[in-house]
Short mmCIF file of C-alpha atoms in Angstrom, two decimals:
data_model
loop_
_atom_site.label_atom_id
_atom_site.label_comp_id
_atom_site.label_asym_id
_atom_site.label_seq_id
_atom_site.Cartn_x
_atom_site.Cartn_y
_atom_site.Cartn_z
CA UNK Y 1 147.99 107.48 112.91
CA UNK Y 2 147.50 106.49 116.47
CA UNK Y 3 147.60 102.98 117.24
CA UNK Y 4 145.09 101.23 118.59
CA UNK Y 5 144.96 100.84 122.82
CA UNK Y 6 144.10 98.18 124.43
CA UNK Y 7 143.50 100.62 127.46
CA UNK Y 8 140.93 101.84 125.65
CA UNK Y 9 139.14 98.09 125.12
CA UNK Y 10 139.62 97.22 129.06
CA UNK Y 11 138.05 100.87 130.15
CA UNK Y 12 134.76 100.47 128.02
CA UNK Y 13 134.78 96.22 129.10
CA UNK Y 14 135.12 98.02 132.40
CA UNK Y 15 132.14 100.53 132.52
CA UNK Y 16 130.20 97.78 131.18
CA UNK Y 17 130.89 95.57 134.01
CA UNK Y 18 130.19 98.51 136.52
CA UNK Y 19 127.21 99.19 134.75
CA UNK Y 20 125.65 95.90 134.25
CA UNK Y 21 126.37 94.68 137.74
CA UNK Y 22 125.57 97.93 139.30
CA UNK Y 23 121.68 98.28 137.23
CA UNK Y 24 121.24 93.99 138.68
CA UNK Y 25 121.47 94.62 141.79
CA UNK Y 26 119.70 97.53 142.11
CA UNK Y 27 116.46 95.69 140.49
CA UNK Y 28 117.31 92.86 141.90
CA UNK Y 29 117.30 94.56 145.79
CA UNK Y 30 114.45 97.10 144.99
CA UNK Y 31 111.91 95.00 142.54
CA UNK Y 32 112.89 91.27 142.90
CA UNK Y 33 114.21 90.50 146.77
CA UNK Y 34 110.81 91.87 148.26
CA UNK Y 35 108.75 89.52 146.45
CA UNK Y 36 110.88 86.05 146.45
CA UNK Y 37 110.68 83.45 148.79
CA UNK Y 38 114.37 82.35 148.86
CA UNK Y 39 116.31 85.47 148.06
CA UNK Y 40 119.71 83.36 148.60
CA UNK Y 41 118.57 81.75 144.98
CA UNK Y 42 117.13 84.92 143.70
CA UNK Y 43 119.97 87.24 144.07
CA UNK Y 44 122.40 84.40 142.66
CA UNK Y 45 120.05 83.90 139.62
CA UNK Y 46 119.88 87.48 138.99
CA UNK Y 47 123.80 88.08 139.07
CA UNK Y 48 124.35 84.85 136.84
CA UNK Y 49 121.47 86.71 134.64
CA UNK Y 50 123.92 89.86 134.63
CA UNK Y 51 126.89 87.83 133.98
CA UNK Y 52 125.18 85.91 130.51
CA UNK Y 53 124.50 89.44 129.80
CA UNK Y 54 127.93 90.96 130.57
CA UNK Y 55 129.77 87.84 128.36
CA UNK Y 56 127.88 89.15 125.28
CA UNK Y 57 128.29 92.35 125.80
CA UNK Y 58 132.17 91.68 126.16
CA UNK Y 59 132.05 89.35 123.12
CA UNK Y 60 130.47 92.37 121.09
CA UNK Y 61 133.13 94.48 122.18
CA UNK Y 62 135.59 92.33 120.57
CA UNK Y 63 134.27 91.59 117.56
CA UNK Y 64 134.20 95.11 117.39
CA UNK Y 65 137.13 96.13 118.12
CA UNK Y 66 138.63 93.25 115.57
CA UNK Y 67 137.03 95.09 113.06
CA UNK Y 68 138.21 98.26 113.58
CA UNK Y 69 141.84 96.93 113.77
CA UNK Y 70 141.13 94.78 110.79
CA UNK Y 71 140.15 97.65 109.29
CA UNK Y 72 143.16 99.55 110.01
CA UNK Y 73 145.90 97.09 109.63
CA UNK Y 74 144.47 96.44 105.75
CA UNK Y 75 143.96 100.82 105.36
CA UNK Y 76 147.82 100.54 107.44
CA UNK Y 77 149.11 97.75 104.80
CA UNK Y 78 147.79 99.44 101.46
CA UNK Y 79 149.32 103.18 102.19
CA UNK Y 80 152.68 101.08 103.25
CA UNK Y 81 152.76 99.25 99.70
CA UNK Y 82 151.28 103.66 98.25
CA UNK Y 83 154.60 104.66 99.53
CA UNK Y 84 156.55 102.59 98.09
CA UNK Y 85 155.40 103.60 95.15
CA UNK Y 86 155.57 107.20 95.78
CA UNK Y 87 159.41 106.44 96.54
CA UNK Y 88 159.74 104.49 93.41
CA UNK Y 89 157.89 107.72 91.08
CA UNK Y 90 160.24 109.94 93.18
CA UNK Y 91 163.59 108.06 92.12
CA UNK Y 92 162.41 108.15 88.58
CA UNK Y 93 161.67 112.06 88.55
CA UNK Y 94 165.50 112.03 90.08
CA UNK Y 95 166.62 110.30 87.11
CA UNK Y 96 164.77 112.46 84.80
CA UNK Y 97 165.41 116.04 86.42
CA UNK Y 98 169.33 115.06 85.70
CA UNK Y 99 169.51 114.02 82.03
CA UNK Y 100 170.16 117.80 81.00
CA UNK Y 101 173.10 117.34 83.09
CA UNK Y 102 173.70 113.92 81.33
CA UNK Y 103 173.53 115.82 78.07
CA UNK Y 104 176.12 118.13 78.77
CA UNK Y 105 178.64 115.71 79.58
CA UNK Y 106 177.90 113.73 76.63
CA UNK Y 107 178.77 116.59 74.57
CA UNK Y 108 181.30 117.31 76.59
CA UNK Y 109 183.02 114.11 76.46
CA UNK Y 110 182.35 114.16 72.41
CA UNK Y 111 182.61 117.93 71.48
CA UNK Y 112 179.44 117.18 70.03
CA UNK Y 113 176.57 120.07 68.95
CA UNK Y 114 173.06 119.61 70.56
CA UNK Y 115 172.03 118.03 67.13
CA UNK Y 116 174.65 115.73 66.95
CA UNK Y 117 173.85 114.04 70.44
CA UNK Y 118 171.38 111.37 71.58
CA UNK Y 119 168.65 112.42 73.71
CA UNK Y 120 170.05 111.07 77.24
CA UNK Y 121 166.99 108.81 77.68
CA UNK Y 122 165.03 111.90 77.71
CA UNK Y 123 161.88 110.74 76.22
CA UNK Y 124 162.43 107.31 77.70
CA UNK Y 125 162.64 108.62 81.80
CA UNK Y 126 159.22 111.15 80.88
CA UNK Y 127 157.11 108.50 80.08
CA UNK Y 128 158.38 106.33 83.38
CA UNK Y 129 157.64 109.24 85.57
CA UNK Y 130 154.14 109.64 83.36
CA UNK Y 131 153.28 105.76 84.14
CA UNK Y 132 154.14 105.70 87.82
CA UNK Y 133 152.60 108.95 87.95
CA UNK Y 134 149.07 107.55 86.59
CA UNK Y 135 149.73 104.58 88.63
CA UNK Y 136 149.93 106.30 92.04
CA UNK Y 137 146.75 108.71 91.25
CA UNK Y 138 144.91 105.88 90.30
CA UNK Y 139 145.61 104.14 93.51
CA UNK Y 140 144.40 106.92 95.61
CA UNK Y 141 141.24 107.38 93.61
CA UNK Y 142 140.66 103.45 94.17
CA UNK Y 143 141.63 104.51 98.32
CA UNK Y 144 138.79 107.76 97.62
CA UNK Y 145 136.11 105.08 96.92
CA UNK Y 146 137.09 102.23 99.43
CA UNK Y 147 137.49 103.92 102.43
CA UNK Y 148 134.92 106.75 101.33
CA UNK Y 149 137.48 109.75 101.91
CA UNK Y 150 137.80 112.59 98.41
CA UNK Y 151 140.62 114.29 100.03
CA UNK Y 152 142.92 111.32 99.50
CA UNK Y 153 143.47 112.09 95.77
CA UNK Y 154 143.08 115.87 96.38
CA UNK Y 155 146.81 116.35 96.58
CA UNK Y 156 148.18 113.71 94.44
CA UNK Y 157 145.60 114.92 91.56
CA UNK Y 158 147.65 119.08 92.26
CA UNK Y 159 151.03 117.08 92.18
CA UNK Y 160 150.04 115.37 88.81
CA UNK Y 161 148.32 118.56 87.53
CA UNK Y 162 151.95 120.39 88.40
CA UNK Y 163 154.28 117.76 86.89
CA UNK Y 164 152.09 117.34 83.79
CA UNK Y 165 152.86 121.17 83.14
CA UNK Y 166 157.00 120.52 82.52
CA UNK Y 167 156.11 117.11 81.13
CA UNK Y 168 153.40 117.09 78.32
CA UNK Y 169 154.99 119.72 76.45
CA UNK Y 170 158.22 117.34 75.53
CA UNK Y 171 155.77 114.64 74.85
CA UNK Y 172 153.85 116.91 72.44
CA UNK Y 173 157.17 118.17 70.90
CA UNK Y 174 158.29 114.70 70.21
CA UNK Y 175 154.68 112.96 69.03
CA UNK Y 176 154.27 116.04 66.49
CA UNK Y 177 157.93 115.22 64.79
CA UNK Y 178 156.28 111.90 64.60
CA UNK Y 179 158.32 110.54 67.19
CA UNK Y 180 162.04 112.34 66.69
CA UNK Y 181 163.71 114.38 69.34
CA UNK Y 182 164.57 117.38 67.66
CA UNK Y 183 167.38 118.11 69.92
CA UNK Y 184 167.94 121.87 70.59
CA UNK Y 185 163.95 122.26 71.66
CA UNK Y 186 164.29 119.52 73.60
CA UNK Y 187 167.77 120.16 75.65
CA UNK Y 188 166.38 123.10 76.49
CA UNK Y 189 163.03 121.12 78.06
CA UNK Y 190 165.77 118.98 79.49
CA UNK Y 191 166.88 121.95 81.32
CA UNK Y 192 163.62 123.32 82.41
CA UNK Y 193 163.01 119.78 83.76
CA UNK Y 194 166.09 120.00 85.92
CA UNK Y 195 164.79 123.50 87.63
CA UNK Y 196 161.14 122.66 87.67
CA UNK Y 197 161.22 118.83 88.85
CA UNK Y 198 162.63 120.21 92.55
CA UNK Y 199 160.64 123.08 93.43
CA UNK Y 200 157.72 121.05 92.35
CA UNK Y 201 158.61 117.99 94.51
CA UNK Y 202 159.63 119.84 97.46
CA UNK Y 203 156.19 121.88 97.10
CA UNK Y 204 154.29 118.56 97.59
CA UNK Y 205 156.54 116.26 99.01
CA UNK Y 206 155.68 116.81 102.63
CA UNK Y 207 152.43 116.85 102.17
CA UNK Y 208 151.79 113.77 100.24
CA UNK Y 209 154.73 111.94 103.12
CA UNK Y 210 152.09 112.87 105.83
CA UNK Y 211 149.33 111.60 104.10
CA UNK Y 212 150.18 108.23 103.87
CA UNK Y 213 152.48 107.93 106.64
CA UNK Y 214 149.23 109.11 108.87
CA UNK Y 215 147.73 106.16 107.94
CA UNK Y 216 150.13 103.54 109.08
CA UNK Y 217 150.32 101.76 111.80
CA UNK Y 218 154.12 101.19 113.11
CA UNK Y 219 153.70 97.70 115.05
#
């Protein structure tokens, strides 16, 4: 996102200035001057007249452009506290795409069978990337509405669409054995989870980066 420029504030207070003073003295020599009796007074009245009118237009200008960098800086402020979030989803899919790993060295380090072992948090790091999941799309539907822009959950709604693929079924697994991990269908979820979780992040990870990093505003 480009920042806002002050150059850009002096130019238009400067056109104004050129414009306004330029248009009162042109009436002022062609329609006023002929027809007043001291045109010392005149022309000063009519340039004082321009100047009352320049100051508001000025003071318009400002208020203006406050708003717009109001506007920004909040817009600027929100995506900076989005990302942090999208860091904080992206640490937990880590976590999550490296418990199949964490499962063979338990079993490993026990000479244990699949049945035999714990589930590595399995079930437990799925439902934290679900939540911060939900939590980030919901935030850019909220950004959709506020700042009147669909294409800000466009992407983040693919990305969920994707994840949900490797992640419901696990879920599904484990709420239909009424809430057991039955261990050899689910190392082997593990283990999709560790091949999927990359190529889908690195498929939308740009992408999603650009987004919100478009709409802050480095001061």
């Amino acid at each position: 996102m480009k920042k806002f420029s002050e150059f850009s504030l002096y130019r238009k207070m400067f056109s104004m200035f050129l414009l306004i003073f330029s248009y009162t003295v042109l009436i002022a020599i062609f329609f006023i001057l002929p027809i007043s009796v001291d045109r010392g007074a005149t022309l000063a009245s009519c340039l004082s007249f321009g100047a009352t009118l320049y100051a508001a237009v000025v003071a318009y200008l400002l208020l203006d452009n406050w708003k717009i960098q109001h506007r920004e800086n909040l817009k600027s402020a929100y995506f900076q506290k989005t990302f942090n979030k999208y860091i904080e989803l992206k640490d937990a899919i880590y976590v999550l795409q490296n418990i199949h790993n964490s499962w063979i060295q338990d079993m490993d380090r026990y000479r244990c069978h699949i049945d035999d072992c714990e589930d590595g948090g399995l079930i437990k790091g799925v439902y934290k990337v679900k939540i911060h999941l939900k939590e980030i799309t919901n935030t850019f539907d909220y950004y959709a509405i506020i700042f009147k822009d669909k294409t800000y959950g466009q992407t983040i709604k693919e990305f969920k669409a994707e994840l949900d693929k490797v992640l419901d079924p696990i879920l599904e697994q484990y709420n239909e054995r009424q809430g057991n991990v039955h261990h050899s269908e689910h190392f082997y979820d593990a283990k999709n989870l560790k091949e999927q979780l990359p190529i889908i992040v690195n498929q939308y990870d740009e992408s999603i980066s650009d987004l919100m990093s478009q709409q802050i505003v480095l001061n």
